[in-house]
């Protein structure tokens, strides 16, 4: 009898747990794991619906370590392409239609921009060879395809830049083979994520694929690598590569007198924090003594940039002999590197606390965000009920940029906890259209809800259009300022496009006590 009662109790408990689990999974539903990737253990559960297994729309990104190890963090910054990657691009509730994808990337792994005086430069070959690691299955065909680049259209001075890194001894700032492979992988990930959505037709037009880059070879080559991974053997005759003169991608709206004073204040804050760090001062003094340099000269040479290159490529840190310098001789050490990197991580925390950089970032990245918002809105209008979609809207946009572009973009979006952009970092904006059967409340109900929640203007636009934001494959939509308070348990568990439009056109200037870009840039204060 006792055994029978235990059996009944176990059955009841099991049934309750199954019901609870099933209910929780129905709160946020999307298709299963990314294509070509194994499902992590926590995502093994499936539910049945419309013949497809589905899981949460918004996977919660791992929380930032409050005290990250500087060396571990540095290896993450390297982004060495030697592991599989989880990518959540292309995931949505069942039957949603993907309309547009806007991507901003940081260039891939590069040779240092600075040399440490009296040391040998890192020995790295910047020619491309499919036989040298790291490699990629598409690397050989990519090299061949870039040789045909003369058939494409290149704006401004871009036509004079090399389409491939090509020096056996890397030049300063040159993209490495690692950097090319990183973006071939990025492009391949996006192709796998979006191929079932048929984002681009086989006969895509010139306007449907928009590629823009700064006038640096490393950004141009990174953009070409990602594009080739995404569209293998693309038709050069249909491609125009646009030149962005500013690293802020601000186009014709770069003039903003109030922007740079915030950056200058931020730089003064950085200096004060470094000057107050006695361990950092001792470390620079020790390094300078080893090399026989004045500490100021060593600081000016930005040794962390070169040391990161050594770390990322598995090279020993620089050494000098006692007889070749006025210093004591010896090698720079991993412990010294860790102190500098630790201070940089603490600086990021203090930067978020003070908030000067956020103000700079809002003004720096509004022009890019405004162009993104306008593109998404144009595509959304083309798919409005009763209208026949046009073939001339920007379906896929790629902006190849720098860390000084991606970092303020993350800050402007309110993603203050995001790690500093690693090599080949990517930020992705996706536009989704919900099926007509689940458009949400009727017009009268929607107006009532908007009034009750204070939603007006741009927020009420978009109807059944939704936006997602992803950073390095993680869905961070509900960590952005414009959608942090959105009800995740609403009928539509994605962020309304109207939220994004309202944020870009007005709400983002609240941190500056302004209501528009012009107001924030030109208003006289004090």
Coordinates of C-alpha atoms in Angstrom, one line a residue:
X1 CA 0.0 0.0 0.0
X2 CA 2.9 2.4 0.9
X3 CA 4.6 1.7 -2.4
X4 CA 1.3 2.3 -4.3
X5 CA 0.8 5.6 -2.5
X6 CA 4.3 6.7 -3.4
X7 CA 3.8 5.8 -7.0
X8 CA 0.5 7.8 -7.2
X9 CA 2.3 10.8 -5.5
X10 CA 5.1 10.7 -8.1
X11 CA 2.6 10.6 -11.0
X12 CA 0.8 13.6 -9.6
X13 CA 4.0 15.6 -9.1
X14 CA 5.2 14.7 -12.5
X15 CA 1.9 15.8 -14.1
X16 CA 2.0 19.2 -12.3
X17 CA 5.6 19.8 -13.3
X18 CA 4.8 19.0 -16.9
X19 CA 1.9 21.4 -17.0
X20 CA 3.9 24.2 -15.4
X21 CA 6.8 23.6 -17.8
X22 CA 4.5 23.6 -20.8
X23 CA 2.7 26.8 -19.6
X24 CA 6.0 28.6 -19.1
X25 CA 7.2 27.6 -22.6
X26 CA 4.1 29.0 -24.2
X27 CA 4.8 32.5 -22.8
X28 CA 7.6 33.1 -25.4
X29 CA 7.6 30.9 -28.6
X30 CA 10.1 30.8 -31.4
X31 CA 11.5 28.1 -33.7
X32 CA 14.2 25.7 -32.4
X33 CA 17.9 26.1 -32.2
X34 CA 20.0 28.1 -34.7
X35 CA 20.8 26.2 -37.9
X36 CA 23.9 24.1 -37.7
X37 CA 24.2 24.5 -33.9
X38 CA 23.5 22.1 -31.1
X39 CA 20.8 23.0 -28.7
X40 CA 22.2 23.9 -25.3
X41 CA 21.1 21.7 -22.4
X42 CA 18.8 24.4 -20.9
X43 CA 16.9 24.6 -24.2
X44 CA 16.1 20.9 -24.8
X45 CA 12.4 21.3 -24.0
X46 CA 10.0 21.4 -26.9
X47 CA 6.3 22.1 -27.3
X48 CA 4.1 21.1 -30.1
X49 CA 2.4 23.8 -32.2
X50 CA 1.6 24.0 -35.9
X51 CA 4.0 21.1 -36.5
X52 CA 7.1 23.0 -35.3
X53 CA 9.0 22.9 -32.1
X54 CA 9.4 26.3 -30.5
X55 CA 11.2 28.0 -27.7
X56 CA 11.6 31.4 -26.0
X57 CA 11.8 34.4 -28.2
X58 CA 14.2 36.3 -26.0
X59 CA 17.0 34.2 -24.5
X60 CA 18.3 36.1 -21.5
X61 CA 22.0 36.9 -22.2
X62 CA 24.5 35.8 -19.6
X63 CA 24.9 38.5 -16.9
X64 CA 28.1 40.4 -16.9
X65 CA 30.7 39.2 -14.3
X66 CA 30.9 42.0 -11.7
X67 CA 34.7 41.4 -11.5
X68 CA 35.8 39.8 -14.8
X69 CA 39.2 38.2 -15.1
X70 CA 41.3 40.6 -17.3
X71 CA 43.0 37.7 -19.1
X72 CA 39.8 35.7 -19.8
X73 CA 38.1 38.9 -21.0
X74 CA 41.1 39.7 -23.3
X75 CA 40.8 36.3 -25.0
X76 CA 37.1 37.0 -25.5
X77 CA 38.1 40.3 -27.1
X78 CA 40.4 38.4 -29.5
X79 CA 37.4 36.4 -30.8
X80 CA 39.6 33.6 -32.1
X81 CA 37.6 31.7 -34.7
X82 CA 38.2 28.3 -33.3
X83 CA 34.9 27.4 -31.7
X84 CA 31.2 27.0 -32.7
X85 CA 29.0 30.0 -32.0
X86 CA 25.4 30.3 -30.9
X87 CA 23.6 32.8 -33.1
X88 CA 20.0 33.9 -32.5
X89 CA 19.5 35.9 -35.6
X90 CA 16.5 34.9 -37.7
X91 CA 14.5 33.6 -34.7
X92 CA 10.9 34.7 -34.3
X93 CA 7.5 33.4 -33.3
X94 CA 6.1 31.0 -35.9
X95 CA 4.7 32.5 -39.1
X96 CA 6.3 35.9 -38.7
X97 CA 7.9 37.3 -41.9
X98 CA 11.4 38.8 -41.9
X99 CA 11.4 42.0 -44.0
X100 CA 14.7 43.7 -43.5
X101 CA 18.1 43.2 -41.7
X102 CA 20.5 46.1 -40.9
X103 CA 23.9 45.1 -39.7
X104 CA 26.8 47.1 -38.3
X105 CA 30.2 45.4 -37.7
X106 CA 33.5 46.2 -36.2
X107 CA 36.4 45.2 -38.5
X108 CA 38.1 41.9 -37.8
X109 CA 41.5 41.2 -36.1
X110 CA 44.1 43.6 -37.2
X111 CA 47.8 44.3 -36.8
X112 CA 48.6 46.9 -34.0
X113 CA 48.2 50.6 -34.7
X114 CA 51.1 51.4 -32.4
X115 CA 54.6 49.9 -32.0
X116 CA 56.3 49.5 -28.6
X117 CA 59.7 51.3 -28.9
X118 CA 62.9 49.2 -28.8
X119 CA 61.0 45.9 -29.3
X120 CA 60.6 43.7 -32.4
X121 CA 57.2 44.0 -34.1
X122 CA 54.9 40.9 -33.9
X123 CA 55.9 38.6 -36.8
X124 CA 52.5 38.1 -38.6
X125 CA 51.9 37.3 -42.2
X126 CA 49.1 39.4 -43.7
X127 CA 48.8 37.6 -47.0
X128 CA 46.0 35.0 -47.3
X129 CA 46.5 31.3 -47.5
X130 CA 43.8 28.6 -47.2
X131 CA 46.6 26.3 -45.9
X132 CA 47.4 28.5 -42.9
X133 CA 45.4 28.5 -39.8
X134 CA 42.9 29.9 -39.0
X135 CA 41.2 29.1 -42.3
X136 CA 37.7 28.8 -43.7
X137 CA 36.1 26.6 -46.4
X138 CA 35.3 29.7 -48.4
X139 CA 38.6 31.4 -48.1
X140 CA 40.0 30.2 -51.4
X141 CA 36.9 31.1 -53.4
X142 CA 36.8 34.5 -51.5
X143 CA 40.3 35.3 -52.7
X144 CA 39.4 34.5 -56.3
X145 CA 36.2 36.5 -56.1
X146 CA 37.9 39.6 -54.8
X147 CA 40.2 39.5 -57.9
X148 CA 37.0 40.3 -59.9
X149 CA 36.2 43.4 -57.8
X150 CA 36.9 45.8 -60.7
X151 CA 33.4 44.9 -61.9
X152 CA 31.8 46.5 -58.9
X153 CA 31.1 50.2 -58.2
X154 CA 33.2 51.9 -55.5
X155 CA 32.5 55.4 -54.2
X156 CA 35.1 58.0 -53.5
X157 CA 38.6 56.7 -52.7
X158 CA 37.5 53.1 -52.0
X159 CA 38.5 52.0 -55.5
X160 CA 42.1 52.7 -54.6
X161 CA 42.1 50.5 -51.5
X162 CA 43.3 46.8 -51.7
X163 CA 40.4 44.4 -51.5
X164 CA 42.6 41.8 -49.7
X165 CA 45.3 42.1 -47.1
X166 CA 48.5 41.5 -49.0
X167 CA 51.7 42.1 -47.0
X168 CA 53.9 39.2 -45.9
X169 CA 55.0 41.4 -43.0
X170 CA 51.8 43.1 -41.8
X171 CA 51.6 46.9 -42.0
X172 CA 50.2 48.9 -39.1
X173 CA 46.5 48.5 -38.7
X174 CA 46.3 45.9 -41.5
X175 CA 43.6 43.2 -41.4
X176 CA 45.0 39.8 -40.7
X177 CA 43.9 36.4 -42.1
X178 CA 42.2 35.9 -38.7
X179 CA 40.2 39.0 -39.3
X180 CA 39.1 37.8 -42.8
X181 CA 38.1 34.4 -41.4
X182 CA 36.1 36.0 -38.5
X183 CA 33.9 37.8 -41.0
X184 CA 33.6 34.9 -43.4
X185 CA 32.2 33.1 -40.4
X186 CA 29.9 36.0 -39.5
X187 CA 28.5 36.1 -43.0
X188 CA 28.0 32.3 -43.0
X189 CA 26.2 32.5 -39.7
X190 CA 23.8 35.1 -41.1
X191 CA 23.3 33.1 -44.3
X192 CA 22.3 30.1 -42.3
X193 CA 20.1 32.2 -40.0
X194 CA 18.2 33.9 -42.8
X195 CA 18.1 31.4 -45.7
X196 CA 14.8 29.8 -44.7
X197 CA 13.2 33.3 -44.5
X198 CA 14.2 34.0 -48.1
X199 CA 15.3 37.5 -47.1
X200 CA 16.8 38.3 -50.5
X201 CA 15.4 37.1 -53.9
X202 CA 18.0 35.4 -56.2
X203 CA 17.7 38.5 -58.6
X204 CA 18.2 41.1 -55.8
X205 CA 18.6 44.6 -57.0
X206 CA 21.4 47.1 -56.4
X207 CA 19.3 49.1 -53.9
X208 CA 18.2 46.0 -51.9
X209 CA 21.8 45.3 -50.8
X210 CA 23.4 48.4 -49.3
X211 CA 27.1 48.2 -48.3
X212 CA 29.0 51.1 -46.7
X213 CA 32.4 51.3 -45.1
X214 CA 35.0 53.9 -43.9
X215 CA 38.0 54.6 -46.0
X216 CA 40.3 52.1 -44.3
X217 CA 41.3 48.9 -45.9
X218 CA 40.6 46.9 -42.8
X219 CA 36.9 47.9 -42.8
X220 CA 36.5 47.5 -46.5
X221 CA 38.0 44.0 -46.5
X222 CA 36.0 43.0 -43.4
X223 CA 32.8 44.1 -45.1
X224 CA 33.7 42.2 -48.3
X225 CA 34.4 39.0 -46.2
X226 CA 31.1 39.2 -44.4
X227 CA 29.2 39.9 -47.6
X228 CA 30.9 37.0 -49.4
X229 CA 30.0 34.7 -46.5
X230 CA 26.4 35.9 -46.7
X231 CA 26.1 36.0 -50.5
X232 CA 28.7 33.6 -51.9
X233 CA 29.9 34.5 -55.4
X234 CA 27.6 37.6 -55.4
X235 CA 27.2 39.5 -58.7
X236 CA 29.7 42.4 -58.7
X237 CA 27.7 44.2 -61.4
X238 CA 24.9 44.7 -58.9
X239 CA 27.0 45.9 -56.0
X240 CA 27.8 49.5 -55.1
X241 CA 30.1 50.0 -52.1
X242 CA 29.4 53.4 -50.4
X243 CA 32.1 55.5 -48.7
X244 CA 31.3 56.8 -45.2
X245 CA 33.8 59.7 -44.6
X246 CA 33.2 59.7 -40.8
X247 CA 33.7 56.8 -38.4
X248 CA 30.4 57.9 -36.8
X249 CA 28.5 57.1 -40.1
X250 CA 26.8 60.4 -39.7
X251 CA 26.6 61.2 -43.4
X252 CA 25.4 64.8 -44.0
X253 CA 24.4 65.3 -40.4
X254 CA 27.8 65.2 -38.7
X255 CA 27.7 68.9 -37.6
X256 CA 26.9 68.9 -33.9
X257 CA 28.7 71.5 -31.8
X258 CA 27.6 70.0 -28.5
X259 CA 28.9 66.5 -29.2
X260 CA 32.7 66.8 -28.9
X261 CA 32.7 68.7 -25.5
X262 CA 31.1 65.6 -23.9
X263 CA 33.8 63.4 -25.4
X264 CA 36.5 65.8 -24.1
X265 CA 35.0 65.7 -20.6
X266 CA 34.9 61.9 -20.9
X267 CA 38.6 61.8 -21.8
X268 CA 39.5 64.0 -18.8
X269 CA 37.5 61.6 -16.6
X270 CA 39.5 58.7 -18.0
X271 CA 42.8 60.5 -17.4
X272 CA 41.9 61.3 -13.7
X273 CA 40.9 57.7 -13.1
X274 CA 44.2 56.4 -14.6
X275 CA 46.3 58.9 -12.7
X276 CA 44.7 57.8 -9.4
X277 CA 45.6 54.1 -10.0
X278 CA 48.9 53.6 -8.2
X279 CA 49.2 49.9 -9.3
X280 CA 48.9 51.0 -12.9
X281 CA 51.6 53.7 -12.4
X282 CA 54.0 51.2 -10.9
X283 CA 53.3 48.8 -13.7
X284 CA 54.1 51.4 -16.4
X285 CA 57.2 52.4 -14.5
X286 CA 58.4 48.7 -14.3
X287 CA 57.7 48.2 -18.0
X288 CA 59.5 51.4 -18.9
X289 CA 62.5 50.4 -16.8
X290 CA 62.7 47.1 -18.6
X291 CA 62.7 48.7 -22.0
X292 CA 64.9 51.7 -21.1
X293 CA 62.2 54.3 -21.9
X294 CA 60.6 57.2 -20.0
X295 CA 57.2 56.1 -18.7
X296 CA 55.5 58.9 -20.7
X297 CA 57.0 57.6 -23.9
X298 CA 55.8 54.1 -23.2
X299 CA 52.3 55.4 -22.4
X300 CA 52.1 57.3 -25.6
X301 CA 53.0 54.2 -27.5
X302 CA 49.8 52.5 -26.1
X303 CA 51.5 49.2 -25.4
X304 CA 48.2 47.4 -24.7
X305 CA 47.4 47.5 -28.4
X306 CA 50.5 45.6 -29.3
X307 CA 50.4 43.3 -26.3
X308 CA 46.8 42.3 -27.3
X309 CA 48.1 41.3 -30.7
X310 CA 50.7 39.1 -29.1
X311 CA 48.1 37.5 -26.9
X312 CA 45.6 37.0 -29.7
X313 CA 48.1 35.4 -32.0
X314 CA 49.8 33.2 -29.3
X315 CA 53.1 35.1 -29.5
X316 CA 55.5 35.7 -26.6
X317 CA 55.5 39.1 -25.2
X318 CA 58.3 41.5 -26.3
X319 CA 61.8 41.1 -24.8
X320 CA 64.9 43.3 -24.8
X321 CA 68.4 42.4 -23.8
X322 CA 70.2 44.4 -21.1
X323 CA 73.0 45.3 -23.6
X324 CA 70.6 46.7 -26.2
X325 CA 68.9 49.3 -24.1
X326 CA 69.5 51.6 -21.2
X327 CA 67.0 49.6 -19.2
X328 CA 67.4 46.6 -17.1
X329 CA 66.4 44.2 -20.0
X330 CA 64.0 41.3 -19.8
X331 CA 60.5 40.7 -21.1
X332 CA 57.1 42.3 -20.7
X333 CA 54.9 40.0 -18.7
X334 CA 51.3 38.7 -18.7
X335 CA 51.0 40.1 -15.1
X336 CA 51.8 43.6 -16.4
X337 CA 49.3 43.2 -19.2
X338 CA 46.6 42.1 -16.7
X339 CA 47.1 45.2 -14.7
X340 CA 46.5 47.5 -17.7
X341 CA 43.5 45.4 -18.8
X342 CA 42.1 45.4 -15.3
X343 CA 42.2 49.2 -15.3
X344 CA 40.5 49.4 -18.6
X345 CA 37.6 47.2 -17.3
X346 CA 37.3 49.4 -14.2
X347 CA 37.2 52.4 -16.5
X348 CA 34.2 51.0 -18.4
X349 CA 32.3 50.6 -15.1
X350 CA 33.2 54.2 -14.1
X351 CA 32.2 55.5 -17.5
X352 CA 28.7 54.0 -17.1
X353 CA 28.4 55.5 -13.6
X354 CA 29.4 59.0 -14.7
X355 CA 27.3 59.1 -17.8
X356 CA 29.3 61.6 -19.9
X357 CA 29.9 59.0 -22.6
X358 CA 26.2 58.2 -22.9
X359 CA 25.5 61.8 -23.7
X360 CA 28.3 61.9 -26.3
X361 CA 27.0 58.6 -27.7
X362 CA 23.4 59.8 -28.2
X363 CA 24.7 62.8 -30.3
X364 CA 27.3 60.7 -32.1
X365 CA 25.0 57.9 -33.2
X366 CA 21.7 59.6 -33.8
X367 CA 22.3 60.2 -37.5
X368 CA 23.1 56.4 -38.1
X369 CA 20.1 55.4 -36.0
X370 CA 17.9 57.8 -37.8
X371 CA 18.9 56.4 -41.2
X372 CA 18.2 52.9 -39.8
X373 CA 14.8 53.9 -38.5
X374 CA 13.9 55.6 -41.8
X375 CA 14.9 52.4 -43.7
X376 CA 12.9 50.2 -41.5
X377 CA 9.9 52.5 -41.7
X378 CA 10.1 52.6 -45.5
X379 CA 10.1 48.8 -45.7
X380 CA 7.3 48.6 -43.2
X381 CA 5.2 51.0 -45.3
X382 CA 5.9 49.0 -48.4
X383 CA 4.3 46.0 -46.6
X384 CA 1.3 47.9 -45.2
X385 CA -2.1 46.2 -45.8
X386 CA -3.4 46.9 -49.3
X387 CA 0.0 47.8 -50.7
X388 CA 2.1 45.6 -53.0
X389 CA 5.6 45.3 -51.7
X390 CA 8.2 47.1 -53.9
X391 CA 11.5 45.6 -54.9
X392 CA 13.5 48.8 -54.3
X393 CA 13.7 49.0 -50.5
X394 CA 17.0 48.2 -48.6
X395 CA 16.4 44.7 -47.5
X396 CA 20.0 44.0 -46.3
X397 CA 22.3 46.8 -45.1
X398 CA 25.9 46.3 -44.0
X399 CA 27.9 49.0 -42.3
X400 CA 31.6 48.1 -41.8
X401 CA 33.0 50.3 -39.0
X402 CA 35.4 50.6 -36.0
X403 CA 35.3 50.2 -32.2
X404 CA 34.7 53.9 -32.0
X405 CA 31.5 53.4 -34.0
X406 CA 30.1 50.3 -32.4
X407 CA 30.8 51.3 -28.8
X408 CA 28.8 54.6 -28.9
X409 CA 26.0 52.7 -30.8
X410 CA 25.7 50.3 -27.9
X411 CA 25.7 53.1 -25.4
X412 CA 23.1 55.2 -27.4
X413 CA 20.8 52.1 -27.4
X414 CA 21.1 51.9 -23.6
X415 CA 23.1 48.7 -23.7
X416 CA 25.5 49.9 -21.1
X417 CA 26.3 46.5 -19.7
X418 CA 27.5 45.2 -23.1
X419 CA 31.1 44.4 -23.3
X420 CA 33.4 46.6 -25.3
X421 CA 33.2 45.6 -29.0
X422 CA 35.5 42.7 -29.7
X423 CA 37.2 42.1 -33.1
X424 CA 34.4 41.3 -35.7
X425 CA 31.6 42.4 -33.3
X426 CA 28.2 42.7 -34.9
X427 CA 25.0 44.6 -34.1
X428 CA 21.9 43.5 -36.0
X429 CA 18.5 45.2 -36.4
X430 CA 15.7 42.9 -37.7
X431 CA 12.3 44.0 -38.9
X432 CA 9.5 41.4 -38.6
X433 CA 5.9 41.4 -39.7
X434 CA 3.3 39.5 -37.7
X435 CA 0.7 37.4 -39.4
X436 CA -2.6 39.2 -40.0
X437 CA -4.5 36.7 -37.8
X438 CA -2.5 37.9 -34.7
X439 CA -2.3 41.7 -35.4
X440 CA -3.4 42.4 -31.8
X441 CA -6.3 44.5 -30.5
X442 CA -8.8 46.3 -32.8
X443 CA -8.3 49.9 -33.6
X444 CA -10.5 51.2 -30.7
X445 CA -8.9 48.9 -28.2
X446 CA -5.4 49.9 -29.4
X447 CA -6.2 53.6 -29.0
X448 CA -7.6 52.9 -25.5
X449 CA -4.4 51.0 -24.6
X450 CA -2.2 53.7 -26.0
X451 CA -4.0 56.4 -24.0
X452 CA -3.8 54.4 -20.8
X453 CA -0.1 53.7 -21.2
X454 CA 0.9 57.2 -22.4
X455 CA 1.8 55.8 -25.8
X456 CA 1.4 58.3 -28.6
X457 CA 2.9 59.6 -31.8
X458 CA 5.5 57.2 -33.3
X459 CA 4.8 54.5 -30.7
X460 CA 1.3 54.0 -32.1
X461 CA 2.7 53.5 -35.6
X462 CA 3.9 50.2 -37.0
X463 CA 0.8 48.1 -36.4
X464 CA 2.0 44.5 -36.9
X465 CA 5.6 45.5 -37.4
X466 CA 8.3 44.6 -34.8
X467 CA 12.0 45.1 -34.3
X468 CA 14.7 43.0 -32.7
X469 CA 18.2 44.0 -31.8
X470 CA 21.0 41.4 -31.5
X471 CA 24.6 41.9 -30.3
X472 CA 27.1 39.1 -31.3
X473 CA 24.2 36.7 -31.7
X474 CA 22.5 37.5 -28.4
X475 CA 19.0 38.9 -28.4
X476 CA 19.3 42.1 -26.4
X477 CA 16.1 43.8 -27.5
X478 CA 14.6 44.0 -24.0
X479 CA 17.8 45.4 -22.6
X480 CA 17.6 48.5 -24.9
X481 CA 16.2 51.8 -23.5
X482 CA 13.3 51.8 -26.0
X483 CA 12.0 48.4 -25.2
X484 CA 13.2 47.6 -21.6
X485 CA 9.7 48.3 -20.2
X486 CA 7.8 46.5 -22.9
X487 CA 5.5 43.7 -21.6
X488 CA 7.3 40.4 -22.6
X489 CA 4.1 38.5 -21.9
X490 CA 2.0 40.6 -24.3
X491 CA 0.2 38.9 -27.2
X492 CA 3.2 39.9 -29.4
X493 CA 6.4 39.0 -27.6
X494 CA 8.6 41.3 -29.8
X495 CA 9.2 45.0 -29.6
X496 CA 6.9 47.2 -31.6
X497 CA 8.6 49.1 -34.4
X498 CA 6.9 52.3 -33.1
X499 CA 8.9 52.1 -29.9
X500 CA 12.1 52.3 -31.9
X501 CA 10.9 55.1 -34.1
X502 CA 9.8 57.2 -31.1
X503 CA 13.1 56.5 -29.4
X504 CA 15.2 57.7 -32.3
X505 CA 13.1 60.7 -33.2
X506 CA 12.5 62.1 -29.7
X507 CA 12.9 59.9 -26.6
X508 CA 16.7 59.3 -26.8
X509 CA 17.3 63.0 -26.3
X510 CA 15.8 62.9 -22.8
X511 CA 19.2 62.2 -21.3
X512 CA 20.2 65.6 -22.7
X513 CA 17.0 67.4 -21.6
X514 CA 16.2 68.0 -25.3
X515 CA 13.5 66.9 -27.7
X516 CA 15.4 66.7 -31.0
X517 CA 18.8 66.3 -32.5
X518 CA 19.0 69.9 -33.5
X519 CA 17.9 71.1 -30.1
X520 CA 20.5 68.9 -28.4
X521 CA 23.3 69.9 -30.7
X522 CA 22.7 73.7 -30.9
X523 CA 20.8 74.8 -27.8
X524 CA 22.8 77.2 -25.7
X525 CA 23.3 76.1 -22.1
X526 CA 24.4 78.1 -19.0

